[in-house]
Coordinates of C-alpha atoms and ligand atoms in Angstrom, one line a residue:
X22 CA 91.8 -43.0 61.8
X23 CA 93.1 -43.4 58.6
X24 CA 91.9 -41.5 55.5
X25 CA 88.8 -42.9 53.9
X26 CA 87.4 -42.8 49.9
X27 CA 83.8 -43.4 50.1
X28 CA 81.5 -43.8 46.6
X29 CA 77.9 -42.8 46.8
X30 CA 75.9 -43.7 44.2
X31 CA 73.1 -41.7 44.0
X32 CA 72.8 -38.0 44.0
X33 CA 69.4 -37.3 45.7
X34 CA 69.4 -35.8 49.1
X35 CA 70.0 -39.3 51.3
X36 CA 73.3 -39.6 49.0
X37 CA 74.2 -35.8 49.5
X38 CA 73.4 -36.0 53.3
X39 CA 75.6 -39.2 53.4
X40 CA 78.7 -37.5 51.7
X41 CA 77.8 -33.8 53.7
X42 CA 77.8 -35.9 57.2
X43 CA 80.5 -38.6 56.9
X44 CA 83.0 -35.6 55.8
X45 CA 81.7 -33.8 58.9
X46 CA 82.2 -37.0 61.7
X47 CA 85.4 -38.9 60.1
X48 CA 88.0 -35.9 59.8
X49 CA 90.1 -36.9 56.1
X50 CA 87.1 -38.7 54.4
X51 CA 86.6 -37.8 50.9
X52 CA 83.5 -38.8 49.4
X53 CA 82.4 -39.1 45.1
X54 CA 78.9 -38.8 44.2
X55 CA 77.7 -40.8 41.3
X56 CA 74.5 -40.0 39.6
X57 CA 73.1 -41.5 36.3
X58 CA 72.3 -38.1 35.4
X59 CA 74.1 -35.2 34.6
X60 CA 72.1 -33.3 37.5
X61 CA 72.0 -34.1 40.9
X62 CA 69.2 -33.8 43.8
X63 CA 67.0 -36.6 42.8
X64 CA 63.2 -36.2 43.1
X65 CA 63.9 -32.9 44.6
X66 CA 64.6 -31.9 40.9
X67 CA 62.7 -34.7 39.3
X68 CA 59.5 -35.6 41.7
X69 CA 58.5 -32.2 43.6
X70 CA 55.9 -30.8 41.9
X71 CA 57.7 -27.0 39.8
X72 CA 54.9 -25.5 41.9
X73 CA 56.4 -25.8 45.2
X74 CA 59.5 -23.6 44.7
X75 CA 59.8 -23.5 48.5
X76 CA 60.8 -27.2 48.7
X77 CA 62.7 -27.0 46.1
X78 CA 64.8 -24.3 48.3
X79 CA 66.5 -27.0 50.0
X80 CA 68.6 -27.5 46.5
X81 CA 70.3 -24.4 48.0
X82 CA 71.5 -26.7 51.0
X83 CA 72.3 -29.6 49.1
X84 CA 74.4 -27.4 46.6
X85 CA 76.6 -26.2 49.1
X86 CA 77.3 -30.1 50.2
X87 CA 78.3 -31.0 47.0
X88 CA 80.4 -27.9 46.4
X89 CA 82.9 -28.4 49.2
X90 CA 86.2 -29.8 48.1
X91 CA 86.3 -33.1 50.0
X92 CA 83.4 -34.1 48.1
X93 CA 83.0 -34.7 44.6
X94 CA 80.1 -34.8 42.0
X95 CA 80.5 -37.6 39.2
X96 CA 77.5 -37.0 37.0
X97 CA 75.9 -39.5 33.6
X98 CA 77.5 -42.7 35.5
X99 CA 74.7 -45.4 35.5
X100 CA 75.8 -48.1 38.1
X101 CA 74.9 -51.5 36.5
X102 CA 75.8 -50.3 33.0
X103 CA 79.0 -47.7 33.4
X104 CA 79.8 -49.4 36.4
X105 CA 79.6 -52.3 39.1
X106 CA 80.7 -53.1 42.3
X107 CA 83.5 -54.7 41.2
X108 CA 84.5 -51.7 39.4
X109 CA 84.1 -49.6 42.5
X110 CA 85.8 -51.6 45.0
X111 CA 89.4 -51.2 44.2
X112 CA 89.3 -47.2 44.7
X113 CA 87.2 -46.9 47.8
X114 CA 86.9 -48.1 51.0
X115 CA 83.3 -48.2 51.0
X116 CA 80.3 -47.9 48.4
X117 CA 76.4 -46.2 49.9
X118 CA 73.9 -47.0 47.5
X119 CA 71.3 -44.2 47.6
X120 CA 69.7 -44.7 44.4
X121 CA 66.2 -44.0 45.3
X122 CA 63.3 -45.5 43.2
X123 CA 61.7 -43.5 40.2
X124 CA 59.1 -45.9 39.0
X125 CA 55.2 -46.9 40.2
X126 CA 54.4 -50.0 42.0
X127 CA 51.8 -51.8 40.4
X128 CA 48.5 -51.9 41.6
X129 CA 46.7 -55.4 40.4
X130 CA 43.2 -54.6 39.1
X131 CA 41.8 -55.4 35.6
X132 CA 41.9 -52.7 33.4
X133 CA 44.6 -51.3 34.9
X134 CA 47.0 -52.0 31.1
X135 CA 44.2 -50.1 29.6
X136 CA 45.5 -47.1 27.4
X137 CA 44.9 -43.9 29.1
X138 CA 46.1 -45.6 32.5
X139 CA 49.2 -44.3 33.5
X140 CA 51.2 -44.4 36.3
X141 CA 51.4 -41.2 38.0
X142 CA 55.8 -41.6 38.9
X143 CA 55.1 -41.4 35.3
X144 CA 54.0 -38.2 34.8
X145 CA 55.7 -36.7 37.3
X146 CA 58.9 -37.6 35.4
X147 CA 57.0 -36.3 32.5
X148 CA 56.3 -32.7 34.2
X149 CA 59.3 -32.0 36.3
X150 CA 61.7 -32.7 32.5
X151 CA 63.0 -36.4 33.6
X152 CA 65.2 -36.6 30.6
X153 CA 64.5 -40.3 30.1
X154 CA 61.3 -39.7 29.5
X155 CA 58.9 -38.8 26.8
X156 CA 58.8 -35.1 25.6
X157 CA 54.8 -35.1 25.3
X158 CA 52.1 -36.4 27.3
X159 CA 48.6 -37.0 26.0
X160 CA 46.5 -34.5 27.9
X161 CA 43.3 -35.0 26.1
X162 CA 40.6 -36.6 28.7
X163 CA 37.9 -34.2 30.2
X164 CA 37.3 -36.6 33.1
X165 CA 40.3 -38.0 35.1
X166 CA 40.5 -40.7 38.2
X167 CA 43.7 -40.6 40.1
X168 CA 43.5 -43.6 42.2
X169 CA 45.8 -43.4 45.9
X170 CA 45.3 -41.2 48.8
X171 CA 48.6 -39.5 49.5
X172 CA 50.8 -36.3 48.4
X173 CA 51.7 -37.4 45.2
X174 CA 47.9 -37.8 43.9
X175 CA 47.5 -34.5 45.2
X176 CA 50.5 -33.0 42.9
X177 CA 48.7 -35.0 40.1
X178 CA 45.4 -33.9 40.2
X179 CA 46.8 -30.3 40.8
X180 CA 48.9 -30.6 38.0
X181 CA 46.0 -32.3 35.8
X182 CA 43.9 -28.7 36.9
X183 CA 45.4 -25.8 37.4
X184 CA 46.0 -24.0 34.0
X185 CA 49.7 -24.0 32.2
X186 CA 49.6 -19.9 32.5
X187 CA 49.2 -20.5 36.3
X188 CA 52.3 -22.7 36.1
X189 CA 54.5 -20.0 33.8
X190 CA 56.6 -18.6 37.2
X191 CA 57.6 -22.4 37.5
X192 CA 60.9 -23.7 36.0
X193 CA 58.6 -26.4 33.9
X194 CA 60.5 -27.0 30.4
X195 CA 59.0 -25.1 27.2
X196 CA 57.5 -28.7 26.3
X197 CA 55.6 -29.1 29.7
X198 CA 54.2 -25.8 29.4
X199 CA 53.0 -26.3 25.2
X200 CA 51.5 -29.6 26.9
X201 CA 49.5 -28.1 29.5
X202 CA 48.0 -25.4 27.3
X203 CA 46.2 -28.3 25.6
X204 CA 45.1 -30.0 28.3
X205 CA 41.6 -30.9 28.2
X206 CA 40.9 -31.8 31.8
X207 CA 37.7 -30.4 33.6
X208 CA 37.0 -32.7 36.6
X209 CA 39.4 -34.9 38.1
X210 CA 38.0 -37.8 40.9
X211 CA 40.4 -38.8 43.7
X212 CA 39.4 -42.1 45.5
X213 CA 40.4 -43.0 48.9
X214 CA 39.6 -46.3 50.4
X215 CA 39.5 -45.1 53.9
X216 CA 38.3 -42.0 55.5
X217 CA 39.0 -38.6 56.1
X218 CA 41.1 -39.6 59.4
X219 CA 42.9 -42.3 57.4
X220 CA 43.9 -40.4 54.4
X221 CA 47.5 -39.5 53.7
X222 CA 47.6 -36.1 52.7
X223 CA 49.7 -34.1 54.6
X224 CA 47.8 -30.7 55.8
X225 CA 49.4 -28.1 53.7
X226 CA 49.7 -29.9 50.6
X227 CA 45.7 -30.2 50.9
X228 CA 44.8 -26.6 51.9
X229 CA 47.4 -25.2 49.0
X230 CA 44.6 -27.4 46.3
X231 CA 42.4 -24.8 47.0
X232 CA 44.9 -21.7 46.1
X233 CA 44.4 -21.7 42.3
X234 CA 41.2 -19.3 41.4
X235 CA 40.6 -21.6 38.5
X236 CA 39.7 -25.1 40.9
X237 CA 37.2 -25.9 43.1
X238 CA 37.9 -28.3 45.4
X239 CA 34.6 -30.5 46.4
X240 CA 34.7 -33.4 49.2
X241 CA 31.4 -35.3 48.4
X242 CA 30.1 -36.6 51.6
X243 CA 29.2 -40.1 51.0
X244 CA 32.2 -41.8 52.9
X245 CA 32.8 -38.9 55.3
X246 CA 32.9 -40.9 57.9
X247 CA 34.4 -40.8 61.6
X248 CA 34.4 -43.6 63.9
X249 CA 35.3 -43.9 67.1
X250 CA 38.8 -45.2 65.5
X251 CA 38.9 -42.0 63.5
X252 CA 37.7 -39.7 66.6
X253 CA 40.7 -41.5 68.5
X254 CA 43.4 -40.4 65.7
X255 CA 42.0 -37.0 65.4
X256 CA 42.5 -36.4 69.4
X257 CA 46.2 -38.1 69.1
X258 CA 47.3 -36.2 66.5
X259 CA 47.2 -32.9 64.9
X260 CA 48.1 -33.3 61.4
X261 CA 45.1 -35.8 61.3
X262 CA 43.2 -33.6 62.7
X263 CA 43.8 -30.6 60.2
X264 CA 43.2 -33.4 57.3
X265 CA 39.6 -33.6 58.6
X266 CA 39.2 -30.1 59.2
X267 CA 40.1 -29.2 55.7
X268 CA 38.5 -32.0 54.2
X269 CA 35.5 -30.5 56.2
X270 CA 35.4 -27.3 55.1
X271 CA 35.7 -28.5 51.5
X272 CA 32.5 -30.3 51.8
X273 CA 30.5 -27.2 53.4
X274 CA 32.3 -24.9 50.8
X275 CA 29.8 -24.2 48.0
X276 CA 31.7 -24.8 44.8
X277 CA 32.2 -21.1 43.0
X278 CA 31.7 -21.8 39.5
X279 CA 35.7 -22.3 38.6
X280 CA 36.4 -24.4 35.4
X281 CA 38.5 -27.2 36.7
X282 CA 37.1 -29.4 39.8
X283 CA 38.9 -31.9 41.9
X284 CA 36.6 -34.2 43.6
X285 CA 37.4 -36.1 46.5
X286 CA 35.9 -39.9 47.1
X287 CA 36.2 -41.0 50.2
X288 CA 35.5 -44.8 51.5
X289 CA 36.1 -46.4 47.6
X290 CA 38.1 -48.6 46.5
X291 CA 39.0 -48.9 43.0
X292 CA 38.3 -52.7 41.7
X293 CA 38.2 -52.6 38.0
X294 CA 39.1 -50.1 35.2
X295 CA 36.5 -50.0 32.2
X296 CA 37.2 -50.2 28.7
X297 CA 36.2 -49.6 25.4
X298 CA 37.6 -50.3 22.3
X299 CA 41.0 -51.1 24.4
X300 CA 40.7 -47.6 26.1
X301 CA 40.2 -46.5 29.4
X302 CA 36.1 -45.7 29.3
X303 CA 35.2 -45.6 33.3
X304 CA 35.9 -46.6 36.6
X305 CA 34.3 -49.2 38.8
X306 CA 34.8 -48.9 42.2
X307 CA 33.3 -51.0 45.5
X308 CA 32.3 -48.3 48.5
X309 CA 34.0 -49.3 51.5
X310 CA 33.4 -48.6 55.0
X311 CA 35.5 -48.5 58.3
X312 CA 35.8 -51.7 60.5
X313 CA 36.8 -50.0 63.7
X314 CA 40.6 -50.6 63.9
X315 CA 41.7 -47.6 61.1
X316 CA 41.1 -50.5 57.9
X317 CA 37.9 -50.3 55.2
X318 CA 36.1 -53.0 54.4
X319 CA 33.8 -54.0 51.4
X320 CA 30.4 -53.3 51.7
X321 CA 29.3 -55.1 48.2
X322 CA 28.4 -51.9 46.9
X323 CA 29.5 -50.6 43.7
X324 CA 29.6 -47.5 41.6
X325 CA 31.1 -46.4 38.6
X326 CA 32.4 -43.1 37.3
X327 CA 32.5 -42.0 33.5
X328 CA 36.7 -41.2 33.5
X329 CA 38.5 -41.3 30.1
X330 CA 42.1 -41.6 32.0
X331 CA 43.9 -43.0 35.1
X332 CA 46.6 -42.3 37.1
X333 CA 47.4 -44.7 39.7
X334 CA 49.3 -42.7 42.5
X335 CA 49.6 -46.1 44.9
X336 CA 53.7 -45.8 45.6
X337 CA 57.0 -45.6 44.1
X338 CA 59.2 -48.6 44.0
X339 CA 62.9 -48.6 43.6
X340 CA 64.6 -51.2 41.4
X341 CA 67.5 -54.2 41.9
X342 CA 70.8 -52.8 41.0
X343 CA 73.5 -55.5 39.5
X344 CA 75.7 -58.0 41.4
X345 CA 73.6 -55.9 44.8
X346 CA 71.2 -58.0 46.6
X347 CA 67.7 -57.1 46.1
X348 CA 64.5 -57.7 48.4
X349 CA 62.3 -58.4 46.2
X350 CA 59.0 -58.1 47.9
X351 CA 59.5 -54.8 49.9
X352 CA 61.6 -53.4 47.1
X353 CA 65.0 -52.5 48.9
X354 CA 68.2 -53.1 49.2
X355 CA 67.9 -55.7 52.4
X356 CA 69.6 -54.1 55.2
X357 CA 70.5 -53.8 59.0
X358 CA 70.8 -49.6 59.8
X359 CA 72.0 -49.1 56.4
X360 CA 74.6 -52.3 56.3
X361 CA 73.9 -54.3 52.9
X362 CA 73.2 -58.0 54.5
X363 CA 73.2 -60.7 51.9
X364 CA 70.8 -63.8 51.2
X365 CA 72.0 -65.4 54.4
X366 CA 71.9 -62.2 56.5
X367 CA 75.6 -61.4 56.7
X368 CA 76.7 -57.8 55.7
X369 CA 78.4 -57.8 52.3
X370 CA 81.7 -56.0 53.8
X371 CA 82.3 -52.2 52.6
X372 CA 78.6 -51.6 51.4
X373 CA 76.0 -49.7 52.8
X374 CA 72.7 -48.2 51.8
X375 CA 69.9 -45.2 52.7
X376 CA 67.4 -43.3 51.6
X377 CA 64.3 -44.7 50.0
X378 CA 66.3 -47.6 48.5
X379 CA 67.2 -48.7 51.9
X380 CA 63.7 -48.3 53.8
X381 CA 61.3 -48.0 51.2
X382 CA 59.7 -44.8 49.2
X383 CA 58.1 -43.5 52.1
X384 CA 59.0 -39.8 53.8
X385 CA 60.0 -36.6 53.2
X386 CA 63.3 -35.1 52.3
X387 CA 63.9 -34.8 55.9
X388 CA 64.0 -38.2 56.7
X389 CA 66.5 -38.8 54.6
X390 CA 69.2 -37.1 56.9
X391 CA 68.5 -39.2 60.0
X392 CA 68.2 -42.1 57.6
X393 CA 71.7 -41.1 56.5
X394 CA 73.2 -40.4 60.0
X395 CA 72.3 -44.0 60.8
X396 CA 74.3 -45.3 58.0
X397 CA 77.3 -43.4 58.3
X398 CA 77.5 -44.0 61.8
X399 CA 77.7 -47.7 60.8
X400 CA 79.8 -47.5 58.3
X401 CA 82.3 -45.5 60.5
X402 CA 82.1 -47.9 63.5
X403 CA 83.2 -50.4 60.9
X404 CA 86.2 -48.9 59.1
X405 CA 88.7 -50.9 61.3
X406 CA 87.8 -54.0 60.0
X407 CA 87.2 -52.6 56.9
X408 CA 90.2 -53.6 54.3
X409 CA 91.6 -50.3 52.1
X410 CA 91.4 -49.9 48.8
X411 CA 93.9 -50.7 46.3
X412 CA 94.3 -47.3 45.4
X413 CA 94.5 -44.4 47.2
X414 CA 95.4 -41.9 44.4
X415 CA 91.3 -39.9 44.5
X416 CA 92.0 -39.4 40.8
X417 CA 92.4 -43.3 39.4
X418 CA 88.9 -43.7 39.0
X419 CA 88.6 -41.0 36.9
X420 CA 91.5 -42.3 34.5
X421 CA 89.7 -45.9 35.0
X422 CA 86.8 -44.5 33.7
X423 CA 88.0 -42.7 31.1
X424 CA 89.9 -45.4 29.5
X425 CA 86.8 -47.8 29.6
X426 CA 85.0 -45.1 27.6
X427 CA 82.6 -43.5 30.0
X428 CA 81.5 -40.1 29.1
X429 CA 80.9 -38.5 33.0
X430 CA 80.4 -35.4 33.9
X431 CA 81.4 -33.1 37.2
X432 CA 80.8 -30.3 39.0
X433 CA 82.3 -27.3 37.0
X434 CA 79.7 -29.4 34.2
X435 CA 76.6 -29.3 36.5
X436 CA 77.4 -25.8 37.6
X437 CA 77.7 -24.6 33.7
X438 CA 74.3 -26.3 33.4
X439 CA 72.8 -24.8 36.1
X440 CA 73.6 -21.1 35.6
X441 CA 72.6 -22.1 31.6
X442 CA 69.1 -22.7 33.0
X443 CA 69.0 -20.0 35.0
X444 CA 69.8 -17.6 32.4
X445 CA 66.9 -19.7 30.2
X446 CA 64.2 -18.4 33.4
X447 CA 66.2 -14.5 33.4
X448 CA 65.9 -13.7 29.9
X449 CA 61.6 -14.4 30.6
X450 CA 61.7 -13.2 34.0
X451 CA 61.7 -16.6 35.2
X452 CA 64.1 -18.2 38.5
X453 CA 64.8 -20.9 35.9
X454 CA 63.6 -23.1 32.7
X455 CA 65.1 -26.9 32.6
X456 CA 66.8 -28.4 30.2
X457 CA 65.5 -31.5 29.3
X458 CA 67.5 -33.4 26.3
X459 CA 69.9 -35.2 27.9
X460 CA 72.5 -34.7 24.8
X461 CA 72.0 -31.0 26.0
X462 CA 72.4 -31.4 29.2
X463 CA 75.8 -33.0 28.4
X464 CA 77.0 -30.4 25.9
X465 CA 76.2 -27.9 28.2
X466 CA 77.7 -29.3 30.7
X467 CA 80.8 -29.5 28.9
X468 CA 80.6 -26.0 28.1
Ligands
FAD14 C1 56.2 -37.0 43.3 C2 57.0 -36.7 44.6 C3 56.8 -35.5 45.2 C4 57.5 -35.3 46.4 N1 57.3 -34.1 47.1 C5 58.0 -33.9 48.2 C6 57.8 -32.7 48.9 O1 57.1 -31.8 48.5 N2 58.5 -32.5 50.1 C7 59.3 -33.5 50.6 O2 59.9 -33.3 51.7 N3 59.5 -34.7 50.0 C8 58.8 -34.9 48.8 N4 59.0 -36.1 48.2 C9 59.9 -37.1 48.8 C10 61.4 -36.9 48.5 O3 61.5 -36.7 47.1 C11 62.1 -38.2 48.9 O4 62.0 -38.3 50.3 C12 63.6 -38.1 48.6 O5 63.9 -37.6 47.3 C13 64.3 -39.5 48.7 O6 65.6 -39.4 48.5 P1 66.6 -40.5 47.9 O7 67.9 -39.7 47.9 O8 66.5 -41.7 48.7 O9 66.1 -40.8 46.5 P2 66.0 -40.0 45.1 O10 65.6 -38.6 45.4 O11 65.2 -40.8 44.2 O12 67.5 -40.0 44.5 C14 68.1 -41.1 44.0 C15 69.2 -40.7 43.0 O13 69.9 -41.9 42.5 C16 70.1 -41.8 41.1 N5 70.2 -43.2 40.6 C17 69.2 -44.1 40.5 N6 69.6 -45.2 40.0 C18 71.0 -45.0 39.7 C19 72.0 -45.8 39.1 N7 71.7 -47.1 38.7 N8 73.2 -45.3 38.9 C20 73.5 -44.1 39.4 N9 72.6 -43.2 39.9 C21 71.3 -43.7 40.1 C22 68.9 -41.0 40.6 O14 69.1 -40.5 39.3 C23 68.7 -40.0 41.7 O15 69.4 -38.8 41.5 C24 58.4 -36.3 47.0 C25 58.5 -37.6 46.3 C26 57.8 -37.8 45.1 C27 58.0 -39.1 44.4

């Protein structure tokens, strides 16, 4: 076996799990990590809600990945503008692509441009101090729709509820905090078109809405329904089955008076968002009700709901990277087990892919290391036929990038970051505050 150079680009946990396994099954394999950001881990830094500091635990296992001397962190290196393939190619001997996906799919509906209708990727970015993103969010609608029936419209409408002093043992940036002081939000309406055995929400994440003293969590019973369909997937599975226990219970629960509400809608489908004055004034939506196979269908039926903002939580998407091929319609990288195949279906020889770019934003952290073990495995089994690099000197790159001007960052940078932040959370008794300018990422981590 000869000794192999592999470039990752992406730093979220399929990327990290990709470098941490390949170095493990192909003995001599030394692995960079590319990121576009100064910080690695992805949506486990910049998509899990700050509340869920257990999830974010698993940074502790990713850190000791990317800490180990055959692998190598290469932060603030955006691949289609600091880099491209061709770039790449001459120093490794393969390139994963694991870059994820960080913005909303669209969801067609009129209304849906309307100001105060956001995407909730969005947001998300927003809260968890995306540096790309915009430093203040407008917070100022009583009444709030989040339209999508899955985990990440449950992180929204938490977020959108439970009060910013609730959120102070968080690592949430100064700015998030200042912004949900302010935040005007009473009641926020989540709309499911299906019903409670078809909904998304994974068991915990939906029992945890209820922890905050300040929320009441109300399930109103039109659209509670359970068909012999639903009846079938509660018997065959337990997660469903807690779903439509909790949901249950919230509906029997009599609310207790707390400020902040989150309702949940089930059976409605969203069909128009209501203006006025080009601002969001109201949703429309058409009640829907089960046909018998798990789907909804319309019933003709329509209600609407007095909302001054939107979030549509309907799915991430990731985007085309340059001179990669791009399916356009699912959103990936078009693939066989993590071989890049291009528009006639052959693979394009050294590259590979995983994570969500590589089977779409669906699944948890987890998945990502099976998802990555595939790949590898493939990318292995090819190596043979796999020509080497031009160089084999781990350092060129570094010099190549240097010379064409780009400003990365590594590990010794990213570690000088991290214990800046943590010092930021010590000094208020906190684990940890973000930093979110990017210039101040960088000049921290260069020291
Ligand atoms: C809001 C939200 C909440 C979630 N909560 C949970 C949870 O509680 N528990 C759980 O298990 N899972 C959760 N998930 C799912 C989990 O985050 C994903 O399964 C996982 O992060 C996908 O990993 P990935 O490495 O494929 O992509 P990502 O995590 O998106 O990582 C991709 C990386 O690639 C980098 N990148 C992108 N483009 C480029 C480029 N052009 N050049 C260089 N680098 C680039 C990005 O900066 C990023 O670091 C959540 C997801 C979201 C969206």
């Amino acid at each position: 076996m000869r000794p192999i150079n592999v470039a990752v680009v992406g730093a979220g946990p399929a990327g990290i799990y990709a470098a941490d396994i390949l170095t493990k099954e192909y003995p001599g394999a030394t692995v960079d990590v590319f990121d576009r950001l100064p910080a690695p881990y992805g949506l486990v830094r910049y998509g899990v809600a700050p509340d869920h500091p257990r999830i974010k635990e698993i940074i502790k296992a990713l850190r000791r990945v990317l800490s180990r001397d055959e692998i190598r962190f290469v932060g603030n290196v955006d691949f289609g503008t600091d880099v491209k393939l061709s770039d790449l190619r001459p120093f490794y001997d393969a390139v994963i692509f694991s870059t994820g996906a960080i913005f909303d799919r669209d969801l067609d509906i009129p209304g849906i441009d309307l100001e105060g209708s956001y995407g909730a990727a969005d947001f998300v970015s927003w809260y968890d101090g995306h540096p790309d993103y915009p430093r203040e969010w407008p917070l100022t609608a009583k009444h709030v729709a989040v339209l999508g029936a899955g985990n990440v419209a449950l992180d929204v409408a938490r977020m959108l509820v439970k009060p910013a002093d609730e959120q102070l043992t968080t690592e949430i940036p100064d700015n998030v905090y200042q912004g949900l002081k302010v935040n005007q939000a009473t009641d926020v309406h989540v709309f499911a078109r299906r019903g409670p055995a078809q909904i998304k929400f994974t068991p915990m994440e939906l029992r945890e809405l209820s922890h905050s003293p300040s929320v009441d969590v109300i399930v109103h019973p039109e659209g509670f329904e359970i068909d012999e369909a639903s009846e079938k997937a509660i018997q065959a599975t337990k997660a469903v089955r807690l779903v439509a226990d909790t949901l249950l219970k919230y509906m029997e629960a009599e609310p207790t008076g707390a400020p902040h509400r989150i309702h949940i809608h089930l059976c409605q489908a969203p069909v128009e968002v209501l203006g006025e004055d080009g601002k969001v004034a109201g949703l429309k939506v058409e009640v829907t009700e089960l046909d018998g196979t798990g789907n909804a269908r319309s019933t003709g039926e329509f209600k609407t709901y007095d909302v001054e903002a939107v979030y549509r939580a309907v799915g991430y998407k990731s985007s085309p990277l340059a001179d990669v091929p791009f399916d356009d319609t699912d959103n990936v990288i078009p693939n066989a087990g993590g071989r890049v195949l291009d528009l006639d279906g052959e693979h394009v020889p050294g590259t590979y892919c995983t994570g969500w770019v590589k089977r779409g934003p669906v699944g948890l952290i987890g998945h990502t290391k099976s998802d990555a073990a595939e790949t590898v495995a493939n990318l292995i089994a090819d190596i043979d036929s796999t020509p080497a690099p031009e160089h084999d000197d781990r350092d060129a790159i570094l010099r190549h990038l240097t010379e064409r001007g780009v400003d990365f960052t590594s590990w010794d940078g990213w570690v000088a970051l991290d214990a800046h932040e943590v010092s930021l959370g010590e000094a208020v008794g906190r684990e940890r505050i973000k930093v979110v300018d990017r210039e101040e990422m960088l000049s921290r981590s260069r020291g």
